[in-house]
Amino acid sequence: VAESAKAVSLNPGVFTGFTFGEAGTPTSSFDFNVGEGGANLKVTDVGFAGDIFQVYNFGTVIGSTSSVSPNPDLFTANAAEAFNHPLFRSGSFSLSEGNQSITLTPTVTPFGGGGSGFIQVPEPLTILGSMAAIGIGAFLKREYSRKNKLVK
């Protein structure tokens, strides 16, 4: 009898590790809330490059990590390095504001199944900071355009 999956909390801005079994076996759920403006969820394979994950939110598929050829000669345990490396399978998924319940199901496990990956949601201040930077940039552009019209 399979054990029921337990919910795992995510710390915003930090890659949180997870383990998985054979292809087709879902991970525990990652339950969290996304604030105003939404967020981008990051998922990456670590270890040997090659595992692909189907990503679900409340049981609905929201996407899959990238598809690249498995590479038994390429290894890292660093989530940020793997996420930014073109030969590791990773993905970024848009989430809207509100409660989320993310599960990951490995669909390809070329090295015999079982392994690890990482998942991350941004810090709320990162989202707010990005929105503030966009607002300040728009304001400065508008002021620059207004001053250039006055000079002409």
mmCIF file of C-alpha atoms in Angstrom:
data_model
loop_
_atom_site.group_PDB
_atom_site.id
_atom_site.type_symbol
_atom_site.label_atom_id
_atom_site.label_comp_id
_atom_site.label_asym_id
_atom_site.label_seq_id
_atom_site.Cartn_x
_atom_site.Cartn_y
_atom_site.Cartn_z
ATOM 1 C CA VAL A 1 0.000 0.000 0.000
ATOM 2 C CA ALA A 2 1.436 3.360 -1.007
ATOM 3 C CA GLU A 3 2.025 5.953 1.675
ATOM 4 C CA SER A 4 0.018 9.154 1.230
ATOM 5 C CA ALA A 5 2.097 12.177 0.261
ATOM 6 C CA LYS A 6 2.693 14.864 2.871
ATOM 7 C CA ALA A 7 2.593 18.593 2.169
ATOM 8 C CA VAL A 8 5.945 20.372 2.216
ATOM 9 C CA SER A 9 6.283 24.104 2.877
ATOM 10 C CA LEU A 10 8.426 26.273 0.629
ATOM 11 C CA ASN A 11 10.608 29.102 1.856
ATOM 12 C CA PRO A 12 10.322 31.989 -0.630
ATOM 13 C CA GLY A 13 13.519 32.819 -2.496
ATOM 14 C CA VAL A 14 15.222 29.552 -1.546
ATOM 15 C CA PHE A 15 15.540 26.435 -3.684
ATOM 16 C CA THR A 16 13.963 23.588 -1.691
ATOM 17 C CA GLY A 17 15.161 20.061 -2.426
ATOM 18 C CA PHE A 18 12.888 17.125 -3.109
ATOM 19 C CA THR A 19 13.415 13.465 -3.902
ATOM 20 C CA PHE A 20 11.476 11.281 -6.286
ATOM 21 C CA GLY A 21 11.121 7.644 -7.209
ATOM 22 C CA GLU A 22 10.323 5.859 -10.430
ATOM 23 C CA ALA A 23 8.777 7.634 -13.417
ATOM 24 C CA GLY A 24 5.071 8.227 -12.851
ATOM 25 C CA THR A 25 5.269 8.450 -9.040
ATOM 26 C CA PRO A 26 4.327 11.955 -7.786
ATOM 27 C CA THR A 27 6.284 13.821 -5.125
ATOM 28 C CA SER A 28 4.812 15.206 -1.938
ATOM 29 C CA SER A 29 2.873 18.415 -2.516
ATOM 30 C CA PHE A 30 4.376 21.859 -2.009
ATOM 31 C CA ASP A 31 1.676 24.082 -0.520
ATOM 32 C CA PHE A 32 2.101 27.855 -0.373
ATOM 33 C CA ASN A 33 0.397 31.155 -1.081
ATOM 34 C CA VAL A 34 1.355 33.575 -3.847
ATOM 35 C CA GLY A 35 0.801 37.267 -3.189
ATOM 36 C CA GLU A 36 -0.531 40.021 -5.386
ATOM 37 C CA GLY A 37 1.004 40.082 -8.850
ATOM 38 C CA GLY A 38 1.654 36.337 -9.067
ATOM 39 C CA ALA A 39 5.009 34.574 -9.141
ATOM 40 C CA ASN A 40 7.226 32.338 -11.250
ATOM 41 C CA LEU A 41 7.840 28.860 -9.916
ATOM 42 C CA LYS A 42 11.259 27.403 -10.773
ATOM 43 C CA VAL A 43 11.851 23.644 -11.036
ATOM 44 C CA THR A 44 15.148 21.969 -11.928
ATOM 45 C CA ASP A 45 16.761 18.565 -12.070
ATOM 46 C CA VAL A 46 20.046 18.119 -10.180
ATOM 47 C CA GLY A 47 22.531 15.279 -9.971
ATOM 48 C CA PHE A 48 23.025 13.770 -13.418
ATOM 49 C CA ALA A 49 21.283 15.794 -16.130
ATOM 50 C CA GLY A 50 18.302 14.000 -17.599
ATOM 51 C CA ASP A 51 15.144 13.766 -15.444
ATOM 52 C CA ILE A 52 11.981 15.440 -16.756
ATOM 53 C CA PHE A 53 9.146 16.555 -14.450
ATOM 54 C CA GLN A 54 5.489 17.160 -15.199
ATOM 55 C CA VAL A 55 4.357 20.024 -12.936
ATOM 56 C CA TYR A 56 0.837 20.068 -11.447
ATOM 57 C CA ASN A 57 -1.071 22.688 -9.472
ATOM 58 C CA PHE A 58 -4.040 21.225 -7.581
ATOM 59 C CA GLY A 59 -3.848 18.193 -9.897
ATOM 60 C CA THR A 60 -3.926 20.195 -13.159
ATOM 61 C CA VAL A 61 -0.870 20.090 -15.428
ATOM 62 C CA ILE A 62 0.764 23.531 -15.714
ATOM 63 C CA GLY A 63 3.784 22.400 -17.724
ATOM 64 C CA SER A 64 6.859 20.255 -17.973
ATOM 65 C CA THR A 65 10.551 20.891 -17.481
ATOM 66 C CA SER A 66 12.663 21.282 -20.613
ATOM 67 C CA SER A 67 13.627 18.352 -22.777
ATOM 68 C CA VAL A 68 17.333 17.775 -23.367
ATOM 69 C CA SER A 69 19.344 14.620 -23.940
ATOM 70 C CA PRO A 70 20.376 12.773 -20.757
ATOM 71 C CA ASN A 71 24.037 13.252 -19.931
ATOM 72 C CA PRO A 72 25.707 10.858 -17.449
ATOM 73 C CA ASP A 73 28.917 12.928 -17.645
ATOM 74 C CA LEU A 74 27.237 16.119 -16.422
ATOM 75 C CA PHE A 75 26.636 16.386 -12.657
ATOM 76 C CA THR A 76 25.841 19.163 -10.186
ATOM 77 C CA ALA A 77 24.210 19.358 -6.778
ATOM 78 C CA ASN A 78 23.828 23.149 -7.072
ATOM 79 C CA ALA A 79 20.231 24.086 -7.911
ATOM 80 C CA ALA A 80 20.965 27.591 -9.239
ATOM 81 C CA GLU A 81 23.750 26.230 -11.454
ATOM 82 C CA ALA A 82 21.488 23.468 -12.799
ATOM 83 C CA PHE A 83 18.582 25.858 -13.406
ATOM 84 C CA ASN A 84 20.788 28.191 -15.459
ATOM 85 C CA HIS A 85 22.659 25.431 -17.352
ATOM 86 C CA PRO A 86 21.264 24.647 -20.833
ATOM 87 C CA LEU A 87 21.922 20.903 -20.503
ATOM 88 C CA PHE A 88 19.908 20.432 -17.288
ATOM 89 C CA ARG A 89 16.162 20.072 -17.480
ATOM 90 C CA SER A 90 14.400 22.960 -15.816
ATOM 91 C CA GLY A 91 11.377 25.179 -16.175
ATOM 92 C CA SER A 92 9.733 28.359 -14.963
ATOM 93 C CA PHE A 93 5.973 28.366 -14.471
ATOM 94 C CA SER A 94 3.699 31.386 -13.953
ATOM 95 C CA LEU A 95 1.451 31.217 -10.903
ATOM 96 C CA SER A 96 -1.424 33.548 -10.194
ATOM 97 C CA GLU A 97 -2.193 35.097 -6.827
ATOM 98 C CA GLY A 98 -3.630 32.761 -4.195
ATOM 99 C CA ASN A 99 -3.131 29.305 -2.719
ATOM 100 C CA GLN A 100 -1.017 26.794 -4.634
ATOM 101 C CA SER A 101 -0.521 23.050 -4.248
ATOM 102 C CA ILE A 102 2.306 21.919 -6.510
ATOM 103 C CA THR A 103 3.212 18.287 -7.157
ATOM 104 C CA LEU A 104 5.886 17.020 -9.504
ATOM 105 C CA THR A 105 5.794 13.729 -11.352
ATOM 106 C CA PRO A 106 8.948 12.484 -13.042
ATOM 107 C CA THR A 107 8.074 11.387 -16.583
ATOM 108 C CA VAL A 108 11.622 10.479 -17.622
ATOM 109 C CA THR A 109 14.239 9.046 -15.236
ATOM 110 C CA PRO A 110 17.033 7.807 -17.530
ATOM 111 C CA PHE A 111 19.342 6.704 -14.716
ATOM 112 C CA GLY A 112 17.142 4.032 -13.145
ATOM 113 C CA GLY A 113 14.616 6.192 -11.303
ATOM 114 C CA GLY A 114 14.956 7.988 -8.059
ATOM 115 C CA GLY A 115 16.891 11.154 -7.600
ATOM 116 C CA SER A 116 16.507 14.735 -6.556
ATOM 117 C CA GLY A 117 15.550 18.132 -7.819
ATOM 118 C CA PHE A 118 14.784 21.592 -6.518
ATOM 119 C CA ILE A 119 11.788 23.903 -6.532
ATOM 120 C CA GLN A 120 11.669 27.654 -5.772
ATOM 121 C CA VAL A 121 9.170 30.503 -5.514
ATOM 122 C CA PRO A 122 10.457 34.091 -5.315
ATOM 123 C CA GLU A 123 10.397 36.178 -2.168
ATOM 124 C CA PRO A 124 7.392 38.503 -1.915
ATOM 125 C CA LEU A 125 9.779 41.471 -1.633
ATOM 126 C CA THR A 126 11.426 40.403 -4.895
ATOM 127 C CA ILE A 127 8.059 40.596 -6.616
ATOM 128 C CA LEU A 128 7.262 43.954 -5.015
ATOM 129 C CA GLY A 129 10.763 45.229 -5.795
ATOM 130 C CA SER A 130 10.366 44.274 -9.444
ATOM 131 C CA MET A 131 7.010 46.037 -9.629
ATOM 132 C CA ALA A 132 8.496 49.140 -7.959
ATOM 133 C CA ALA A 133 11.432 49.179 -10.402
ATOM 134 C CA ILE A 134 9.045 48.969 -13.363
ATOM 135 C CA GLY A 135 6.949 51.806 -11.910
ATOM 136 C CA ILE A 136 9.993 54.005 -11.303
ATOM 137 C CA GLY A 137 11.292 53.270 -14.807
ATOM 138 C CA ALA A 138 7.944 54.239 -16.358
ATOM 139 C CA PHE A 139 7.858 57.445 -14.301
ATOM 140 C CA LEU A 140 11.414 58.409 -15.313
ATOM 141 C CA LYS A 141 10.691 57.693 -18.972
ATOM 142 C CA ARG A 142 7.554 59.853 -18.836
ATOM 143 C CA GLU A 143 9.505 62.698 -17.154
ATOM 144 C CA TYR A 144 12.321 62.420 -19.713
ATOM 145 C CA SER A 145 9.821 62.549 -22.592
ATOM 146 C CA ARG A 146 8.038 65.547 -21.035
ATOM 147 C CA LYS A 147 11.318 67.466 -20.613
ATOM 148 C CA ASN A 148 12.383 66.695 -24.183
ATOM 149 C CA LYS A 149 9.083 68.101 -25.478
ATOM 150 C CA LEU A 150 9.653 71.314 -23.505
ATOM 151 C CA VAL A 151 13.177 71.738 -24.940
ATOM 152 C CA LYS A 152 12.052 71.460 -28.601
#
